[in-house]
CSV table of C-alpha atoms in Angstrom, one decimal:
chain,number,residue,atom,x,y,z
A,50,UNK,CA,123.7,190.5,-102.1
A,51,UNK,CA,121.5,193.6,-101.5
A,52,UNK,CA,118.2,191.9,-102.2
A,53,UNK,CA,115.1,194.1,-101.9
A,54,UNK,CA,114.2,192.4,-98.6
A,55,UNK,CA,117.6,193.2,-97.3
A,56,UNK,CA,117.4,197.0,-97.8
A,57,UNK,CA,117.9,198.5,-94.4
A,58,UNK,CA,116.3,201.8,-94.9
A,59,UNK,CA,112.6,201.8,-94.3
A,60,UNK,CA,112.3,204.9,-96.5
A,61,UNK,CA,113.8,203.2,-99.5
A,62,UNK,CA,112.0,199.9,-98.8
A,63,UNK,CA,108.7,201.7,-99.0
A,64,UNK,CA,109.9,203.7,-102.1
A,65,UNK,CA,110.7,200.4,-103.8
A,66,UNK,CA,107.4,199.0,-102.7
A,67,UNK,CA,105.5,201.8,-104.3
A,68,UNK,CA,107.5,201.8,-107.5
A,69,UNK,CA,107.1,198.0,-107.8
A,70,UNK,CA,103.3,198.4,-107.5
A,71,UNK,CA,103.5,200.9,-110.3
A,72,UNK,CA,105.3,198.4,-112.5
A,73,UNK,CA,108.9,199.6,-112.1
A,74,UNK,CA,111.8,197.1,-112.5
A,75,UNK,CA,114.2,196.4,-109.6
A,76,UNK,CA,117.5,194.8,-110.5
A,77,UNK,CA,119.9,193.4,-107.9
A,78,UNK,CA,123.5,193.9,-109.0
A,79,UNK,CA,125.0,192.2,-106.0
A,80,UNK,CA,125.8,195.0,-103.5
A,81,UNK,CA,123.5,197.6,-105.0
A,82,UNK,CA,120.1,197.9,-106.7
A,83,UNK,CA,118.8,199.9,-109.6
A,84,UNK,CA,115.2,200.8,-110.2
A,85,UNK,CA,113.9,201.6,-113.7
A,86,UNK,CA,110.5,203.1,-114.5
A,87,UNK,CA,110.3,202.6,-118.3
A,88,UNK,CA,107.0,204.5,-118.5
A,89,UNK,CA,108.4,207.5,-116.6
A,90,UNK,CA,112.0,207.9,-117.8
A,91,UNK,CA,112.0,211.6,-116.7
A,92,UNK,CA,111.1,210.7,-113.1
A,93,UNK,CA,114.4,211.0,-111.2
A,94,UNK,CA,113.4,208.8,-108.2
A,95,UNK,CA,111.7,206.3,-110.4
A,96,UNK,CA,115.1,205.8,-112.1
A,97,UNK,CA,117.8,205.6,-109.5
A,98,UNK,CA,120.6,203.5,-108.0
A,99,UNK,CA,120.6,202.5,-104.4
A,100,UNK,CA,124.0,202.0,-103.0
A,101,UNK,CA,125.4,201.0,-99.5
A,102,UNK,CA,126.6,203.6,-97.0
A,103,UNK,CA,130.1,202.4,-97.6
A,104,UNK,CA,129.9,204.0,-101.1
A,105,UNK,CA,130.2,207.4,-99.5
A,106,UNK,CA,133.8,206.5,-98.6
A,107,UNK,CA,134.6,204.9,-102.0
A,108,UNK,CA,135.8,206.4,-105.3
A,109,UNK,CA,132.9,208.6,-106.6
A,110,UNK,CA,133.8,207.6,-110.2
A,111,UNK,CA,132.8,204.0,-109.5
A,112,UNK,CA,129.3,204.9,-108.5
A,113,UNK,CA,128.8,207.6,-111.2
A,114,UNK,CA,130.0,205.1,-113.8
A,115,UNK,CA,127.6,202.4,-112.5
A,116,UNK,CA,124.7,204.9,-112.7
A,117,UNK,CA,125.7,205.9,-116.2
A,118,UNK,CA,125.9,202.3,-117.2
A,119,UNK,CA,122.5,201.5,-115.8
A,120,UNK,CA,120.8,204.7,-117.2
A,121,UNK,CA,122.7,205.6,-120.3
A,122,UNK,CA,120.0,208.0,-121.5
A,123,UNK,CA,119.4,209.7,-118.2
A,124,UNK,CA,120.0,213.4,-118.0
A,125,UNK,CA,119.8,213.4,-114.2
A,126,UNK,CA,121.8,211.5,-111.5
A,127,UNK,CA,120.0,210.0,-108.5
A,128,UNK,CA,121.8,207.9,-105.9
A,129,UNK,CA,120.1,206.6,-102.9
A,130,UNK,CA,122.1,205.7,-99.8
A,131,UNK,CA,120.9,202.7,-97.9
A,132,UNK,CA,121.0,202.8,-94.1
A,133,UNK,CA,118.7,203.5,-91.2
A,134,UNK,CA,120.6,205.9,-88.9
A,135,UNK,CA,122.1,208.4,-91.4
A,136,UNK,CA,125.8,208.6,-92.3
A,137,UNK,CA,128.3,211.1,-90.9
A,138,UNK,CA,127.9,213.1,-94.1
A,139,UNK,CA,124.2,213.3,-93.5
A,140,UNK,CA,124.5,214.3,-89.8
A,141,UNK,CA,126.8,217.1,-90.8
A,142,UNK,CA,124.7,218.1,-93.9
A,143,UNK,CA,127.8,218.1,-96.0
A,144,UNK,CA,128.2,216.3,-99.4
A,145,UNK,CA,131.2,214.0,-99.5
A,146,UNK,CA,133.9,215.8,-101.5
A,147,UNK,CA,133.9,213.5,-104.5
A,148,UNK,CA,130.2,213.8,-105.0
A,149,UNK,CA,130.3,217.6,-104.5
A,150,UNK,CA,132.9,217.8,-107.2
A,151,UNK,CA,130.6,215.8,-109.5
A,152,UNK,CA,127.9,218.4,-108.9
A,153,UNK,CA,125.6,216.4,-106.7
A,154,UNK,CA,123.6,217.9,-103.8
A,155,UNK,CA,122.7,216.1,-100.6
A,156,UNK,CA,119.1,215.7,-99.7
A,157,UNK,CA,118.1,214.3,-96.3
A,158,UNK,CA,114.6,213.4,-95.2
A,159,UNK,CA,113.1,212.2,-91.9
A,160,UNK,CA,111.3,208.8,-92.2
A,161,UNK,CA,108.5,208.8,-89.6
A,162,UNK,CA,106.3,205.9,-88.4
A,163,UNK,CA,103.1,205.4,-86.4
A,164,UNK,CA,101.1,202.3,-85.4
A,165,UNK,CA,98.0,204.4,-84.4
A,166,UNK,CA,96.9,208.0,-85.0
A,167,UNK,CA,95.1,210.6,-83.0
A,168,UNK,CA,93.0,213.5,-84.2
A,169,UNK,CA,95.1,216.6,-84.7
A,170,UNK,CA,95.0,219.3,-82.0
A,171,UNK,CA,93.1,221.7,-84.2
A,172,UNK,CA,91.0,219.5,-86.6
A,173,UNK,CA,89.0,220.9,-89.5
A,174,UNK,CA,85.5,219.5,-89.4
A,175,UNK,CA,84.1,221.8,-92.1
A,176,UNK,CA,85.6,219.9,-95.0
A,177,UNK,CA,84.5,216.6,-96.4
A,178,UNK,CA,87.2,213.9,-96.4
A,179,UNK,CA,86.9,211.1,-99.0
A,180,UNK,CA,88.8,209.1,-101.6
A,181,UNK,CA,89.1,210.6,-105.1
A,182,UNK,CA,86.9,208.6,-107.4
A,183,UNK,CA,85.5,210.5,-110.4
A,184,UNK,CA,87.2,211.9,-113.5
A,185,UNK,CA,86.5,215.4,-112.1
A,186,UNK,CA,88.2,214.4,-108.8
A,187,UNK,CA,91.3,213.3,-110.5
A,188,UNK,CA,91.4,216.4,-112.8
A,189,UNK,CA,91.1,218.5,-109.6
A,190,UNK,CA,94.0,216.6,-108.2
A,191,UNK,CA,96.2,217.6,-111.1
A,192,UNK,CA,95.1,221.2,-110.8
A,193,UNK,CA,95.9,221.2,-107.1
A,194,UNK,CA,99.3,219.8,-107.6
A,195,UNK,CA,99.9,222.6,-110.2
A,196,UNK,CA,98.7,225.2,-107.7
A,197,UNK,CA,101.2,223.9,-105.1
A,198,UNK,CA,104.1,224.1,-107.5
A,199,UNK,CA,106.9,226.0,-106.0
A,200,UNK,CA,109.4,228.2,-107.8
A,201,UNK,CA,109.1,229.7,-111.3
A,202,UNK,CA,106.1,228.7,-113.5
A,203,UNK,CA,106.4,225.1,-114.7
A,204,UNK,CA,106.8,224.1,-118.3
A,205,UNK,CA,104.3,222.0,-120.4
A,206,UNK,CA,106.6,219.1,-119.7
A,207,UNK,CA,106.2,219.7,-115.9
A,208,UNK,CA,102.4,219.7,-116.4
A,209,UNK,CA,102.5,216.5,-118.4
A,210,UNK,CA,104.7,214.9,-115.7
A,211,UNK,CA,102.1,215.8,-113.1
A,212,UNK,CA,99.3,214.4,-115.1
A,213,UNK,CA,101.2,211.1,-115.6
A,214,UNK,CA,102.0,210.8,-111.9
A,215,UNK,CA,98.3,211.4,-111.1
A,216,UNK,CA,97.3,208.7,-113.6
A,217,UNK,CA,99.7,206.3,-112.0
A,218,UNK,CA,98.2,207.0,-108.6
A,219,UNK,CA,94.7,206.5,-109.9
A,220,UNK,CA,95.7,203.2,-111.4
A,221,UNK,CA,97.1,202.0,-108.0
A,222,UNK,CA,94.0,203.1,-106.2
A,223,UNK,CA,91.7,201.4,-108.7
A,224,UNK,CA,93.8,198.3,-108.4
A,225,UNK,CA,93.0,198.1,-104.7
A,226,UNK,CA,96.4,199.0,-103.4
A,227,UNK,CA,95.2,202.1,-101.5
A,228,UNK,CA,93.6,205.5,-102.2
A,229,UNK,CA,94.2,209.1,-102.8
A,230,UNK,CA,92.2,211.1,-100.3
A,231,UNK,CA,90.9,214.7,-100.7
A,232,UNK,CA,89.6,217.4,-98.4
A,233,UNK,CA,86.7,219.1,-100.1
A,234,UNK,CA,84.9,222.3,-99.2
A,235,UNK,CA,81.9,223.4,-101.2
A,236,UNK,CA,82.9,220.9,-103.8
A,237,UNK,CA,86.4,222.2,-104.2
A,238,UNK,CA,89.5,220.1,-103.6
A,239,UNK,CA,91.7,221.9,-101.1
A,240,UNK,CA,94.1,219.2,-99.9
A,241,UNK,CA,95.1,215.8,-101.0
A,242,UNK,CA,97.4,212.8,-100.3
A,243,UNK,CA,97.9,209.2,-101.3
A,244,UNK,CA,98.4,206.2,-99.1
A,245,UNK,CA,99.3,202.8,-100.5
A,246,UNK,CA,100.3,199.3,-99.4
A,247,UNK,CA,101.3,196.0,-100.9
A,248,UNK,CA,99.6,194.0,-98.2
A,249,UNK,CA,102.7,193.5,-96.2
A,250,UNK,CA,101.4,195.4,-93.2
A,251,UNK,CA,103.2,198.7,-94.1
A,252,UNK,CA,101.4,201.6,-95.7
A,253,UNK,CA,103.2,204.6,-97.1
A,254,UNK,CA,101.8,208.2,-97.5
A,255,UNK,CA,102.6,210.1,-100.7
A,256,UNK,CA,102.4,213.8,-101.8
A,257,UNK,CA,100.6,215.6,-99.0
A,258,UNK,CA,99.5,218.9,-100.6
A,259,UNK,CA,97.4,221.8,-99.5
A,260,UNK,CA,96.3,224.7,-101.7
A,261,UNK,CA,98.3,227.8,-100.8
A,262,UNK,CA,95.1,229.7,-100.0
A,263,UNK,CA,93.8,227.0,-97.7
A,264,UNK,CA,96.9,226.4,-95.5
A,265,UNK,CA,96.9,226.9,-91.8
A,266,UNK,CA,93.3,225.7,-91.4
A,267,UNK,CA,93.9,222.1,-90.1
A,268,UNK,CA,93.2,220.4,-93.4
A,269,UNK,CA,96.5,218.5,-93.8
A,270,UNK,CA,96.5,217.1,-90.3
A,271,UNK,CA,92.9,216.0,-90.4
A,272,UNK,CA,93.4,214.5,-93.8
A,273,UNK,CA,96.5,212.5,-92.6
A,274,UNK,CA,94.4,211.3,-89.7
A,275,UNK,CA,91.5,210.2,-91.9
A,276,UNK,CA,93.7,208.4,-94.4
A,277,UNK,CA,95.7,206.7,-91.7
A,278,UNK,CA,92.6,205.2,-90.1
A,279,UNK,CA,91.6,203.9,-93.6
A,280,UNK,CA,95.0,202.3,-94.0
A,281,UNK,CA,94.9,200.7,-90.5
A,282,UNK,CA,91.5,199.3,-91.3
A,283,UNK,CA,90.7,198.7,-94.9
A,284,UNK,CA,94.3,198.1,-96.0
A,285,UNK,CA,95.2,196.0,-93.0
A,286,UNK,CA,98.3,198.0,-92.2
A,287,UNK,CA,100.0,197.8,-88.9
A,288,UNK,CA,102.7,200.5,-89.6
A,289,UNK,CA,102.2,203.8,-91.2
A,290,UNK,CA,105.1,205.5,-92.9
A,291,UNK,CA,105.5,209.1,-94.0
A,292,UNK,CA,108.7,210.9,-95.2
A,293,UNK,CA,109.2,214.6,-94.3
A,294,UNK,CA,111.5,217.4,-95.0
A,295,UNK,CA,113.1,218.2,-91.6
A,296,UNK,CA,113.1,221.9,-92.3
A,297,UNK,CA,109.5,222.2,-93.4
A,298,UNK,CA,106.6,223.0,-91.1
A,299,UNK,CA,104.6,219.9,-92.1
A,300,UNK,CA,106.8,217.7,-90.0
A,301,UNK,CA,105.2,219.3,-86.9
A,302,UNK,CA,101.7,218.4,-88.3
A,303,UNK,CA,102.7,214.7,-88.6
A,304,UNK,CA,104.1,214.6,-85.1
A,305,UNK,CA,100.9,216.1,-83.8
A,306,UNK,CA,98.8,213.2,-85.0
A,307,UNK,CA,101.1,210.5,-83.6
A,308,UNK,CA,104.1,210.1,-86.0
A,309,UNK,CA,107.6,209.8,-84.5
A,310,UNK,CA,111.0,210.0,-86.2
A,311,UNK,CA,112.4,206.6,-87.2
A,312,UNK,CA,115.4,207.3,-89.4
A,313,UNK,CA,117.2,209.6,-91.8
A,314,UNK,CA,116.9,208.9,-95.5
A,315,UNK,CA,119.8,210.0,-97.6
A,316,UNK,CA,119.9,210.9,-101.3
A,317,UNK,CA,122.4,212.5,-103.7
A,318,UNK,CA,121.1,214.0,-106.9
A,319,UNK,CA,122.1,216.2,-109.8
A,320,UNK,CA,119.4,217.8,-112.0
A,321,UNK,CA,119.7,217.7,-115.8
A,322,UNK,CA,120.7,221.3,-116.0
A,323,UNK,CA,124.0,220.5,-114.3
A,324,UNK,CA,125.0,217.6,-116.4
């Protein structure tokens, strides 16, 4: 049985922790898990199937059928792969043939951990670092996320999705499970992140974002450092977890404040446009 406590991947364990705090439903099917977020049906990684690494060597149709059975109305496909060291497919950055034929792409992230943090090499002491609290703060958080949106202009549905995710983060913060921190300069929110814990000793960062016009000024590293000290103190955490894109510059920022690579997190996904 792949009970939640038996999930090997620290990345997925903390993903499940966060979604559970948000009210999502985790179902153990005996060998794999499904996670449903009824209030966010359009959230791919709030509605996914977590399968064992052995599934990469099995008939793709089995797992695609299991996902379709669990999420009959989903327009996306999201399959997490449990494991802590990365599969051969991940190491080679190649999608297993059956999944490639089904139109899925491989995503691999680096799960990083720290038990203590140090100030970044180039801290920014001009900004004010504090938790978001007021209605204005949370509206600014939505606007910042919108400003950080990559690619073509987002749709009204994208905007609504961002607002709902911000509302969920606010609910977690106001329930005492953590906080969303912001870096403010002259009253303007320039960078933000969330950090949350279920009291188990592990705290997970979420959505580290810096306004495009404010990047390269030391805000993100300083904010990660401030939020980590809060988690190690007020949240009683002993381990901090952050998940990073191995090809994006932010991973160097996390390493500079004390994070080290722990494992590879593997995901296979297909967006609705390719259904």
